Amino acid sequence: MSLSEQYEAKVRPYIDLIDSLRVFGVEKDIALPAIAVIGDQSSGKSSVLEALSGVALPRGSGIVTRCPLELKMKKSRQRDFWHGKIKYKDIVIDITDPADVERLIRNAQNEIAGALGMSDELINLEVTSTNAPDLTFIDLPGIVRVPVKGQPEDIGEQIKSLIKKFITKQDTIILVVVPCNVDITTTEALKMVHKIDLTGERTLGILTKPDLVDKGTEDEVVSVINNDIIFLAKGYMIVRCQEQQEILDRTPLYEAIEMEKIFFIEHPHFRMPYKEGKATIPKLVEKLTLELVLHIEKSLPQLKEQIQVMLAETQTELDRYNSGPPTDPEQWMDFLTDKITAFTQDAINLTIGEETKSVPHVNIFSTLRTQFNDWKTDLDISEMTFNKGIEKEVKEYEEKYRGRELPGFINYKTFEMFLKDQIKQLEKPAISRMKEISVLIRKEFIQLAQSNFMDFPNLLKMTKIKIENIKQLMESEAESMLKTQFKMELMIYTQDNVYTNTLNMHREEEDERQSHGVALPRCNRLYNHSDTEATLEELTHHLKSYYSIASNRLADQVPLVIKYMVLQESAVQLQREMLQLMKNYNINDLLEEDYEINIKRNNLKSRQKRLMEALDKLVLL
């Protein structure tokens, strides 16, 4: 099997897998294996990437790379083929001439970061070429120590912070570029890598500019290549990139590769690293490709797990968006009928305490029970207030208004007046509570509508209008019923035996309190020892007893009115009007789907498909 065939069989599937995930944008959610390129300013980073990609990148003095550049290279099977594409922000530009790449990158950086600024916003450059390797690099700004005029004083720290953002990811291979003509122990890039990749397992060193090495220092460079100075688990490679004049002369790639090869073969010190496969751009490509494949293989179990988690999350999100309307118009009526039936059934279930399908675990009765308990508490407080104040009020009324009746006779008008005044005070709180509960019920109905019709804004809008109209109608009818109920309560009536039993119960309770010394003796409770006092005491007993009966009656009757009119009848009326909706409105308008939801659903389906394909590839690998 040829080297090319071995590559296609063993290497290409791994590269394709990561590239397909990167195209999809999975790297936003999943850390994908990548190669990040770092180095001190003017270390030769751009020259290395140019040699690998075959395109000219921005060069010059000062900080040239001011935004991270994702350089994705794809090998084309077509002869003499080249095509590029640059993407940043919402801009996508196709490139047909490699000579345009440098200018377009500079324009992108200026637009993103200004003339001198820095940004962590990514610029994507995709190059498909006959001569390109299947590799993806992230080119990061060169580390500087002294800012140039117009740049912030902390520009060096900004750059380091940006670099750390990329190289701290455990799935990233670090390509650290160091020129041969400097003391490698003083380079900021290697110092930084040593702090982050403590064991050096993720780092590959690239030595550049071997033609600029001072005579007599070649052995030191060889020691670095042999991993004797600063140890890196992946070791070091040495390359000689094209000189500026060669680039300006547009020296063909095959010639540049041959010239590099001759340089190392003829060099007395560097010919050995060449023989050991540690020199030249082609050997670097082989090394990087194999390192990336090994790195991907190591990451596969975790990657598979992450994709499975993301698939589950995608399915859960998809479930929220339903399936959308059928494409066949003849099926629209059945689809709409099913949607409306499901919604109205949810509304009915809400009123009888059954589980709703669209909004699980909704129970309006727990809220109603609290509201009705609060209403009963209001009545109990009212009764206690009434009982505490009635003796004083009866005494004052007796002094001012008692008529011609003899002692021992109870004035019925007095009895009626006290009760009516107190009962009237309960009407307004009852109506207020009914309206408060009506708002809560409307909120629950709208929640059901939003869950059932979230994809269809016109249908949802019409449903909300109907819910609001029904709320107003049922509130009005419930208020009318409550007012009628209070008018009836002002008639002062109850069954004789009910009244007698309640009166006797109150008397027994009073006697019980007296026997325990809680109450004063009857003869001393009001004024002196007169028959008038006995009459007033008897009147007080009657008032308290009847008010207790009326209070208990209202404790049930008001909630019954609210449950019947505001809850039950609202749901029934909503069901009627929703069925009428299908007859009175254009079905096409009602089923017009929300554009953003449609796009979101399609994107989720696309994501799901791609993740499943990626998972299938992982299983095969």
Short mmCIF file of C-alpha atoms in Angstrom, two decimals, residues 77-558:
data_model
loop_
_atom_site.label_atom_id
_atom_site.label_comp_id
_atom_site.label_asym_id
_atom_site.label_seq_id
_atom_site.Cartn_x
_atom_site.Cartn_y
_atom_site.Cartn_z
CA ARG A 77 -7.84 15.99 -5.56
CA GLN A 78 -8.12 18.27 -8.60
CA ARG A 79 -4.97 19.18 -10.43
CA ASP A 80 -3.67 22.77 -10.07
CA PHE A 81 -6.72 23.80 -8.03
CA TRP A 82 -6.90 26.69 -5.58
CA HIS A 83 -9.86 28.33 -3.88
CA GLY A 84 -10.13 30.41 -0.72
CA LYS A 85 -12.89 31.78 1.49
CA ILE A 86 -12.66 34.27 4.34
CA LYS A 87 -15.39 34.67 6.98
CA TYR A 88 -15.72 37.15 9.84
CA LYS A 89 -18.71 38.74 11.52
CA ASP A 90 -21.49 38.30 8.94
CA ILE A 91 -19.16 38.69 5.99
CA VAL A 92 -18.22 35.85 3.62
CA ILE A 93 -15.83 36.51 0.71
CA ASP A 94 -14.79 33.95 -1.90
CA ILE A 95 -11.15 34.25 -2.99
CA THR A 96 -9.88 33.12 -6.38
CA ASP A 97 -6.40 34.67 -6.30
CA PRO A 98 -4.00 33.67 -3.47
CA ALA A 99 -2.43 37.12 -3.74
CA ASP A 100 -5.62 38.67 -2.30
CA VAL A 101 -5.44 36.76 0.99
CA GLU A 102 -3.08 39.10 2.83
CA ARG A 103 -5.10 42.21 1.95
CA LEU A 104 -8.40 40.61 2.95
CA ILE A 105 -7.02 39.47 6.31
CA ARG A 106 -5.71 42.98 7.04
CA ASN A 107 -9.12 44.44 6.12
CA ALA A 108 -10.85 41.95 8.40
CA GLN A 109 -8.56 42.78 11.31
CA ASN A 110 -9.05 46.52 10.84
CA GLU A 111 -12.82 46.11 10.74
CA ILE A 112 -12.89 43.92 13.84
CA ALA A 113 -10.17 45.49 16.00
CA GLY A 114 -9.46 48.90 14.47
CA ALA A 115 -6.09 50.06 13.19
CA LEU A 116 -4.03 49.08 16.27
CA GLY A 117 -6.39 47.20 18.58
CA MET A 118 -6.72 43.55 19.57
CA SER A 119 -9.77 41.27 19.53
CA ASP A 120 -10.50 37.65 20.40
CA GLU A 121 -13.07 37.48 17.58
CA LEU A 122 -12.11 34.73 15.16
CA ILE A 123 -11.35 35.23 11.46
CA ASN A 124 -11.88 32.06 9.42
CA LEU A 125 -9.73 31.46 6.35
CA GLU A 126 -10.41 28.33 4.34
CA VAL A 127 -7.97 27.26 1.65
CA THR A 128 -8.64 24.32 -0.67
CA SER A 129 -5.65 23.53 -2.81
CA THR A 130 -3.90 20.74 -4.65
CA ASN A 131 -0.77 21.42 -2.56
CA ALA A 132 -2.42 22.04 0.85
CA PRO A 133 -2.35 19.48 3.67
CA ASP A 134 -5.55 18.47 5.51
CA LEU A 135 -4.82 20.51 8.64
CA THR A 136 -6.45 23.31 10.58
CA PHE A 137 -4.42 25.85 12.55
CA ILE A 138 -5.35 28.71 14.82
CA ASP A 139 -2.80 31.49 14.35
CA LEU A 140 -2.51 33.67 17.46
CA PRO A 141 -0.91 37.12 17.87
CA GLY A 142 2.82 37.22 18.49
CA ILE A 143 3.84 37.97 22.07
CA VAL A 144 5.26 41.48 22.49
CA ARG A 145 7.12 43.10 25.34
CA VAL A 146 7.05 46.79 24.36
CA PRO A 147 3.91 48.42 22.89
CA VAL A 148 4.23 50.66 19.86
CA LYS A 149 2.85 54.17 19.75
CA GLY A 150 -0.93 54.24 19.97
CA GLN A 151 -1.22 50.85 21.65
CA PRO A 152 -2.25 50.40 25.30
CA GLU A 153 0.49 49.84 27.85
CA ASP A 154 -0.91 46.43 28.76
CA ILE A 155 -0.99 45.15 25.16
CA GLY A 156 1.42 42.37 26.09
CA GLU A 157 -0.88 41.12 28.84
CA GLN A 158 -3.88 41.37 26.51
CA ILE A 159 -2.11 39.13 23.99
CA LYS A 160 -1.10 36.60 26.64
CA SER A 161 -4.65 36.50 27.95
CA LEU A 162 -5.97 35.85 24.44
CA ILE A 163 -3.39 33.10 23.84
CA LYS A 164 -4.23 31.40 27.17
CA LYS A 165 -7.89 31.28 26.14
CA PHE A 166 -6.91 28.89 23.34
CA ILE A 167 -3.95 26.90 24.62
CA THR A 168 -5.37 26.00 28.03
CA LYS A 169 -7.87 23.66 26.34
CA GLN A 170 -6.65 20.13 26.84
CA ASP A 171 -7.77 19.17 23.34
CA THR A 172 -5.39 21.67 21.73
CA ILE A 173 -1.94 20.83 20.36
CA ILE A 174 0.39 23.78 20.88
CA LEU A 175 2.75 24.64 18.04
CA VAL A 176 5.35 26.97 19.56
CA VAL A 177 7.54 28.75 16.98
CA VAL A 178 11.03 29.80 18.10
CA PRO A 179 13.77 31.33 15.88
CA CYS A 180 17.15 29.54 15.92
CA ASN A 181 19.09 32.77 16.21
CA VAL A 182 17.95 33.61 19.77
CA ASP A 183 18.44 32.03 23.16
CA ILE A 184 15.43 29.73 23.37
CA THR A 185 15.40 29.91 27.19
CA THR A 186 14.51 33.62 26.99
CA THR A 187 11.53 33.34 24.64
CA GLU A 188 8.20 34.37 26.16
CA ALA A 189 6.29 31.76 24.16
CA LEU A 190 8.20 28.81 25.63
CA LYS A 191 7.98 30.28 29.12
CA MET A 192 4.22 30.60 28.71
CA VAL A 193 3.82 27.05 27.37
CA HIS A 194 5.91 25.68 30.22
CA LYS A 195 3.47 27.20 32.74
CA ILE A 196 0.34 25.90 30.99
CA ASP A 197 1.47 22.56 29.51
CA LEU A 198 3.56 21.53 32.49
CA THR A 199 4.70 18.17 31.11
CA GLY A 200 5.06 19.43 27.54
CA GLU A 201 2.84 16.60 26.31
CA ARG A 202 0.74 18.85 24.09
CA THR A 203 3.54 21.00 22.69
CA LEU A 204 5.60 20.67 19.53
CA GLY A 205 8.51 23.09 19.05
CA ILE A 206 9.23 24.57 15.60
CA LEU A 207 12.63 26.12 15.06
CA THR A 208 12.80 28.72 12.27
CA LYS A 209 15.43 30.85 10.54
CA PRO A 210 18.27 28.24 10.56
CA ASP A 211 20.01 30.24 7.82
CA LEU A 212 20.47 33.13 10.27
CA VAL A 213 22.24 31.13 12.98
CA ASP A 214 25.56 32.65 14.02
CA LYS A 215 28.57 30.52 13.26
CA GLY A 216 29.71 28.57 16.28
CA THR A 217 26.22 28.29 17.78
CA GLU A 218 24.94 25.53 15.49
CA ASP A 219 25.61 22.81 18.09
CA GLU A 220 23.35 24.61 20.57
CA VAL A 221 20.57 24.55 17.99
CA VAL A 222 21.13 20.83 17.42
CA SER A 223 20.90 20.31 21.21
CA VAL A 224 17.51 22.03 21.15
CA ILE A 225 16.36 19.81 18.27
CA ASN A 226 17.50 16.76 20.23
CA ASN A 227 15.35 17.88 23.18
CA ASP A 228 18.35 18.45 25.47
CA ILE A 229 17.65 22.07 26.51
CA ILE A 230 13.93 22.46 27.19
CA PHE A 231 12.14 19.14 27.05
CA LEU A 232 8.93 18.77 25.05
CA ALA A 233 7.24 15.36 24.82
CA LYS A 234 6.46 15.89 21.14
CA GLY A 235 9.97 17.16 20.47
CA TYR A 236 11.18 19.76 17.98
CA MET A 237 11.22 20.24 14.22
CA ILE A 238 13.38 22.69 12.24
CA VAL A 239 12.27 24.37 9.01
CA ARG A 240 13.62 26.92 6.56
CA CYS A 241 10.83 28.99 5.09
CA GLN A 242 10.97 31.14 1.99
CA GLU A 243 12.81 34.40 2.23
CA GLN A 244 10.96 37.61 1.44
CA GLN A 245 12.58 37.90 -1.98
CA GLU A 246 11.55 34.36 -2.87
CA ILE A 247 7.97 35.24 -1.92
CA LEU A 248 8.06 38.44 -3.99
CA ASP A 249 9.45 36.48 -6.92
CA ARG A 250 6.57 34.02 -6.46
CA THR A 251 8.89 31.05 -6.39
CA PRO A 252 6.82 27.93 -7.11
CA LEU A 253 6.07 25.76 -4.08
CA TYR A 254 7.86 22.70 -5.43
CA GLU A 255 11.00 24.80 -6.00
CA ALA A 256 10.84 26.25 -2.49
CA ILE A 257 10.50 22.73 -1.04
CA GLU A 258 13.47 21.54 -3.06
CA MET A 259 15.58 24.55 -2.01
CA GLU A 260 14.75 23.85 1.66
CA LYS A 261 15.70 20.20 1.23
CA ILE A 262 19.04 21.11 -0.37
CA PHE A 263 19.76 23.58 2.45
CA PHE A 264 19.50 20.89 5.12
CA ILE A 265 21.27 18.18 3.12
CA GLU A 266 24.25 20.45 2.49
CA HIS A 267 24.36 21.98 5.98
CA PRO A 268 27.18 20.38 8.03
CA HIS A 269 25.25 20.61 11.31
CA PHE A 270 21.62 20.28 10.25
CA ARG A 271 21.94 17.39 7.79
CA MET A 272 21.58 14.89 10.65
CA PRO A 273 18.23 16.27 11.90
CA TYR A 274 17.12 16.06 8.28
CA LYS A 275 18.07 12.40 8.04
CA GLU A 276 16.21 11.76 11.32
CA GLY A 277 13.02 13.27 9.85
CA LYS A 278 13.15 16.37 12.07
CA ALA A 279 13.56 18.97 9.32
CA THR A 280 11.70 20.55 6.36
CA ILE A 281 8.09 21.63 5.88
CA PRO A 282 6.95 18.30 4.29
CA LYS A 283 8.27 16.40 7.32
CA LEU A 284 6.54 18.91 9.59
CA VAL A 285 3.26 18.22 7.79
CA GLU A 286 3.71 14.48 8.33
CA LYS A 287 4.56 15.01 12.00
CA LEU A 288 1.62 17.35 12.61
CA THR A 289 -0.81 15.07 10.81
CA LEU A 290 0.23 12.03 12.83
CA GLU A 291 0.25 13.99 16.10
CA LEU A 292 -3.21 15.31 15.37
CA VAL A 293 -4.52 11.84 14.56
CA LEU A 294 -3.03 10.44 17.77
CA HIS A 295 -4.54 13.34 19.69
CA ILE A 296 -7.94 12.75 18.09
CA GLU A 297 -7.78 9.00 18.84
CA LYS A 298 -7.08 9.81 22.48
CA SER A 299 -10.01 12.22 22.56
CA LEU A 300 -12.55 9.92 20.85
CA PRO A 301 -14.19 8.41 23.98
CA GLN A 302 -14.78 11.81 25.55
CA LEU A 303 -15.84 13.27 22.20
CA LYS A 304 -18.35 10.46 21.70
CA GLU A 305 -19.81 11.05 25.17
CA GLN A 306 -20.09 14.80 24.55
CA ILE A 307 -21.85 14.25 21.21
CA GLN A 308 -24.32 11.84 22.84
CA VAL A 309 -25.11 14.43 25.50
CA MET A 310 -25.54 17.12 22.88
CA LEU A 311 -27.81 14.81 20.83
CA ALA A 312 -30.04 14.28 23.86
CA GLU A 313 -30.18 18.02 24.52
CA THR A 314 -31.00 18.65 20.86
CA GLN A 315 -33.84 16.11 20.94
CA THR A 316 -35.24 17.67 24.11
CA GLU A 317 -35.16 21.09 22.50
CA LEU A 318 -36.72 19.73 19.31
CA ASP A 319 -39.58 18.23 21.31
CA ARG A 320 -40.50 21.74 22.43
CA TYR A 321 -41.06 22.87 18.84
CA ASN A 322 -43.43 20.06 17.77
CA SER A 323 -43.45 18.86 14.17
CA GLY A 324 -45.04 21.84 12.41
CA PRO A 325 -48.10 21.80 10.11
CA PRO A 326 -48.44 19.18 7.34
CA THR A 327 -47.27 20.12 3.87
CA ASP A 328 -50.49 18.86 2.27
CA PRO A 329 -53.25 21.55 2.55
CA GLU A 330 -55.89 18.84 2.60
CA GLN A 331 -54.55 17.76 5.99
CA TRP A 332 -54.62 21.24 7.51
CA MET A 333 -58.17 21.03 8.88
CA ASP A 334 -57.47 17.75 10.66
CA PHE A 335 -54.21 19.16 12.02
CA LEU A 336 -55.91 22.34 13.28
CA THR A 337 -58.79 20.35 14.77
CA ASP A 338 -56.32 18.17 16.66
CA LYS A 339 -54.42 21.22 17.91
CA ILE A 340 -57.56 23.01 19.13
CA THR A 341 -59.02 19.82 20.64
CA ALA A 342 -55.80 19.19 22.55
CA PHE A 343 -55.83 22.76 23.86
CA THR A 344 -59.51 22.77 24.90
CA GLN A 345 -59.09 19.36 26.54
CA ASP A 346 -56.18 20.79 28.51
CA ALA A 347 -58.42 23.69 29.56
CA ILE A 348 -61.19 21.29 30.67
CA ASN A 349 -58.68 19.09 32.49
CA LEU A 350 -57.40 22.17 34.29
CA THR A 351 -60.91 22.86 35.64
CA ILE A 352 -61.43 19.32 36.95
CA GLY A 353 -57.96 18.81 38.38
CA GLU A 354 -56.73 16.36 35.73
CA GLU A 355 -53.19 16.36 34.26
CA THR A 356 -52.66 18.66 31.26
CA LYS A 357 -50.52 17.36 28.39
CA SER A 358 -48.96 20.61 27.18
CA VAL A 359 -47.96 21.93 30.62
CA PRO A 360 -47.21 19.08 33.02
CA HIS A 361 -47.78 19.38 36.76
CA VAL A 362 -50.18 22.33 36.59
CA ASN A 363 -52.77 22.27 39.36
CA ILE A 364 -55.06 25.29 39.59
CA PHE A 365 -56.86 23.78 42.58
CA SER A 366 -53.87 24.18 44.87
CA THR A 367 -54.01 27.91 44.13
CA LEU A 368 -57.81 28.00 44.50
CA ARG A 369 -57.64 26.17 47.80
CA THR A 370 -55.25 28.78 49.12
CA GLN A 371 -57.48 31.61 47.86
CA PHE A 372 -60.63 30.05 49.32
CA ASN A 373 -58.88 29.39 52.63
CA ASP A 374 -57.90 33.05 52.68
CA TRP A 375 -61.56 33.96 52.04
CA LYS A 376 -62.61 31.78 54.98
CA THR A 377 -59.97 33.47 57.10
CA ASP A 378 -61.38 36.86 56.09
CA LEU A 379 -64.82 35.71 57.20
CA ASP A 380 -63.49 34.36 60.50
CA ILE A 381 -61.74 37.65 61.20
CA SER A 382 -64.90 39.54 60.28
CA GLU A 383 -66.92 37.34 62.66
CA MET A 384 -64.43 37.85 65.47
CA THR A 385 -64.50 41.61 64.89
CA PHE A 386 -68.28 41.53 64.79
CA ASN A 387 -68.50 39.53 68.01
CA LYS A 388 -66.06 41.79 69.84
CA GLY A 389 -67.83 45.00 68.86
CA ILE A 390 -71.46 43.96 68.91
CA GLU A 391 -72.03 44.29 72.67
CA LYS A 392 -70.83 47.86 72.69
CA GLU A 393 -72.82 48.76 69.58
CA VAL A 394 -75.99 47.11 70.94
CA LYS A 395 -75.65 49.01 74.23
CA GLU A 396 -75.18 52.33 72.39
CA TYR A 397 -78.13 51.64 70.11
CA GLU A 398 -80.33 50.64 73.08
CA GLU A 399 -79.52 53.89 74.87
CA LYS A 400 -80.28 56.06 71.86
CA TYR A 401 -82.94 54.31 69.81
CA ARG A 402 -84.94 51.69 71.79
CA GLY A 403 -88.61 52.26 71.11
CA ARG A 404 -91.84 51.31 72.80
CA GLU A 405 -91.09 47.59 73.35
CA LEU A 406 -91.15 46.35 76.92
CA PRO A 407 -88.03 44.91 78.64
CA GLY A 408 -87.38 41.35 77.54
CA PHE A 409 -88.61 41.93 74.00
CA ILE A 410 -86.11 41.90 71.12
CA ASN A 411 -86.50 44.61 68.50
CA TYR A 412 -86.33 42.75 65.12
CA LYS A 413 -85.43 45.90 63.22
CA THR A 414 -82.43 46.38 65.46
CA PHE A 415 -81.44 42.76 64.89
CA GLU A 416 -81.83 43.12 61.11
CA MET A 417 -79.99 46.41 60.89
CA PHE A 418 -76.87 45.17 62.63
CA LEU A 419 -76.68 42.05 60.46
CA LYS A 420 -77.30 43.85 57.16
CA ASP A 421 -74.61 46.42 57.86
CA GLN A 422 -72.05 43.72 58.60
CA ILE A 423 -72.99 41.45 55.69
CA LYS A 424 -72.83 44.37 53.23
CA GLN A 425 -69.21 44.92 54.20
CA LEU A 426 -68.33 41.45 52.88
CA GLU A 427 -69.61 42.03 49.34
CA LYS A 428 -66.72 44.12 48.07
CA PRO A 429 -63.97 41.76 49.38
CA ALA A 430 -65.82 38.80 47.81
CA ILE A 431 -65.93 40.49 44.40
CA SER A 432 -62.27 41.57 44.68
CA ARG A 433 -61.22 38.02 45.46
CA MET A 434 -63.26 36.72 42.54
CA LYS A 435 -61.45 39.11 40.18
CA GLU A 436 -58.09 38.19 41.63
CA ILE A 437 -58.82 34.50 41.01
CA SER A 438 -60.09 35.35 37.51
CA VAL A 439 -56.71 36.89 36.68
CA LEU A 440 -54.94 33.74 37.90
CA ILE A 441 -57.20 31.49 35.81
CA ARG A 442 -56.69 33.66 32.73
CA LYS A 443 -52.94 33.36 33.26
CA GLU A 444 -53.20 29.55 33.35
CA PHE A 445 -55.35 29.47 30.19
CA ILE A 446 -52.85 31.69 28.38
CA GLN A 447 -49.99 29.44 29.50
CA LEU A 448 -51.85 26.48 28.01
CA ALA A 449 -52.42 28.44 24.79
CA GLN A 450 -48.76 29.40 24.53
CA SER A 451 -47.67 25.79 25.01
CA ASN A 452 -50.17 24.47 22.44
CA PHE A 453 -49.89 27.25 19.84
CA MET A 454 -46.37 28.65 20.34
CA ASP A 455 -45.54 27.88 16.69
CA PHE A 456 -48.58 29.72 15.31
CA PRO A 457 -48.67 33.44 16.24
CA ASN A 458 -52.02 34.19 14.55
CA LEU A 459 -53.77 31.29 16.24
CA LEU A 460 -52.19 32.20 19.57
CA LYS A 461 -53.23 35.85 19.18
CA MET A 462 -56.87 34.91 18.44
CA THR A 463 -56.91 32.50 21.38
CA LYS A 464 -55.57 35.15 23.76
CA ILE A 465 -58.26 37.57 22.58
CA LYS A 466 -60.93 34.96 23.25
CA ILE A 467 -59.50 34.17 26.68
CA GLU A 468 -59.56 37.88 27.56
CA ASN A 469 -63.12 38.36 26.29
CA ILE A 470 -64.34 35.28 28.16
CA LYS A 471 -62.62 36.52 31.31
CA GLN A 472 -64.47 39.84 31.11
CA LEU A 473 -67.78 38.11 30.39
CA MET A 474 -67.51 35.54 33.18
CA GLU A 475 -66.27 38.13 35.65
CA SER A 476 -69.34 40.22 34.89
CA GLU A 477 -71.68 37.27 35.32
CA ALA A 478 -69.90 36.09 38.46
CA GLU A 479 -70.08 39.59 39.92
CA SER A 480 -73.80 39.70 39.17
CA MET A 481 -74.30 36.32 40.86
CA LEU A 482 -72.30 37.39 43.91
CA LYS A 483 -74.29 40.62 44.22
CA THR A 484 -77.50 38.59 43.99
CA GLN A 485 -76.15 36.26 46.66
CA PHE A 486 -75.48 39.19 48.99
CA LYS A 487 -78.92 40.66 48.26
CA MET A 488 -80.42 37.35 49.32
CA GLU A 489 -78.25 37.33 52.43
CA LEU A 490 -79.81 40.67 53.39
CA MET A 491 -83.21 38.91 53.63
CA ILE A 492 -82.07 37.40 56.96
CA TYR A 493 -83.22 33.81 56.73
CA THR A 494 -82.22 30.35 57.82
CA GLN A 495 -84.01 27.14 58.79
CA ASP A 496 -85.53 27.25 62.32
CA ASN A 497 -83.67 24.18 63.53
CA VAL A 498 -80.38 25.46 62.11
CA TYR A 499 -80.85 28.76 63.89
CA THR A 500 -81.96 27.15 67.15
CA ASN A 501 -79.07 24.71 67.18
CA THR A 502 -76.55 27.46 66.48
CA LEU A 503 -78.06 29.69 69.18
CA ASN A 504 -77.96 26.89 71.74
CA MET A 505 -74.38 26.10 70.79
CA HIS A 506 -73.36 29.72 71.38
CA ARG A 507 -75.12 29.74 74.75
CA GLU A 508 -73.40 26.52 75.79
CA GLU A 509 -70.04 27.94 74.78
CA GLU A 510 -70.79 31.08 76.82
CA ASP A 511 -71.78 29.01 79.85
CA GLU A 512 -68.61 26.93 79.43
CA ARG A 513 -66.46 30.07 79.44
CA GLN A 514 -68.32 31.37 82.49
CA SER A 515 -67.81 28.13 84.41
CA HIS A 516 -64.07 28.45 83.84
CA GLY A 517 -64.02 32.06 84.94
CA VAL A 518 -63.44 33.40 81.45
CA ALA A 519 -66.69 35.33 81.22
CA LEU A 520 -68.32 37.56 83.85
CA PRO A 521 -71.59 36.43 85.49
CA ARG A 522 -74.53 37.30 83.30
CA CYS A 523 -75.86 39.80 85.80
CA ASN A 524 -72.60 41.77 85.72
CA ARG A 525 -71.71 41.58 82.06
CA LEU A 526 -73.19 44.76 80.70
CA TYR A 527 -74.44 47.46 83.06
CA ASN A 528 -76.03 46.67 86.37
CA HIS A 529 -78.64 44.04 87.29
CA SER A 530 -81.52 45.16 85.11
CA ASP A 531 -83.89 43.35 82.79
CA THR A 532 -82.63 45.63 80.01
CA GLU A 533 -79.19 44.14 80.30
CA ALA A 534 -80.61 40.65 80.03
CA THR A 535 -82.47 41.72 76.90
CA LEU A 536 -79.34 43.16 75.33
CA GLU A 537 -77.38 40.05 76.21
CA GLU A 538 -80.01 37.91 74.55
CA LEU A 539 -79.95 40.13 71.46
CA THR A 540 -76.16 39.77 71.30
CA HIS A 541 -76.47 35.98 71.38
CA HIS A 542 -78.94 36.06 68.51
CA LEU A 543 -76.77 38.39 66.42
CA LYS A 544 -73.66 36.31 66.89
CA SER A 545 -75.50 33.09 66.09
CA TYR A 546 -77.07 34.35 62.90
CA TYR A 547 -73.87 36.00 61.69
CA SER A 548 -72.08 32.69 62.22
CA ILE A 549 -74.69 30.98 60.01
CA ALA A 550 -74.43 33.64 57.29
CA SER A 551 -70.62 33.53 57.43
CA ASN A 552 -70.56 29.75 56.99
CA ARG A 553 -72.99 30.02 54.11
CA LEU A 554 -70.81 32.61 52.34
CA ALA A 555 -67.68 30.58 53.04
CA ASP A 556 -69.01 27.99 50.60
CA GLN A 557 -71.26 29.99 48.33
CA VAL A 558 -68.69 32.53 47.14
#
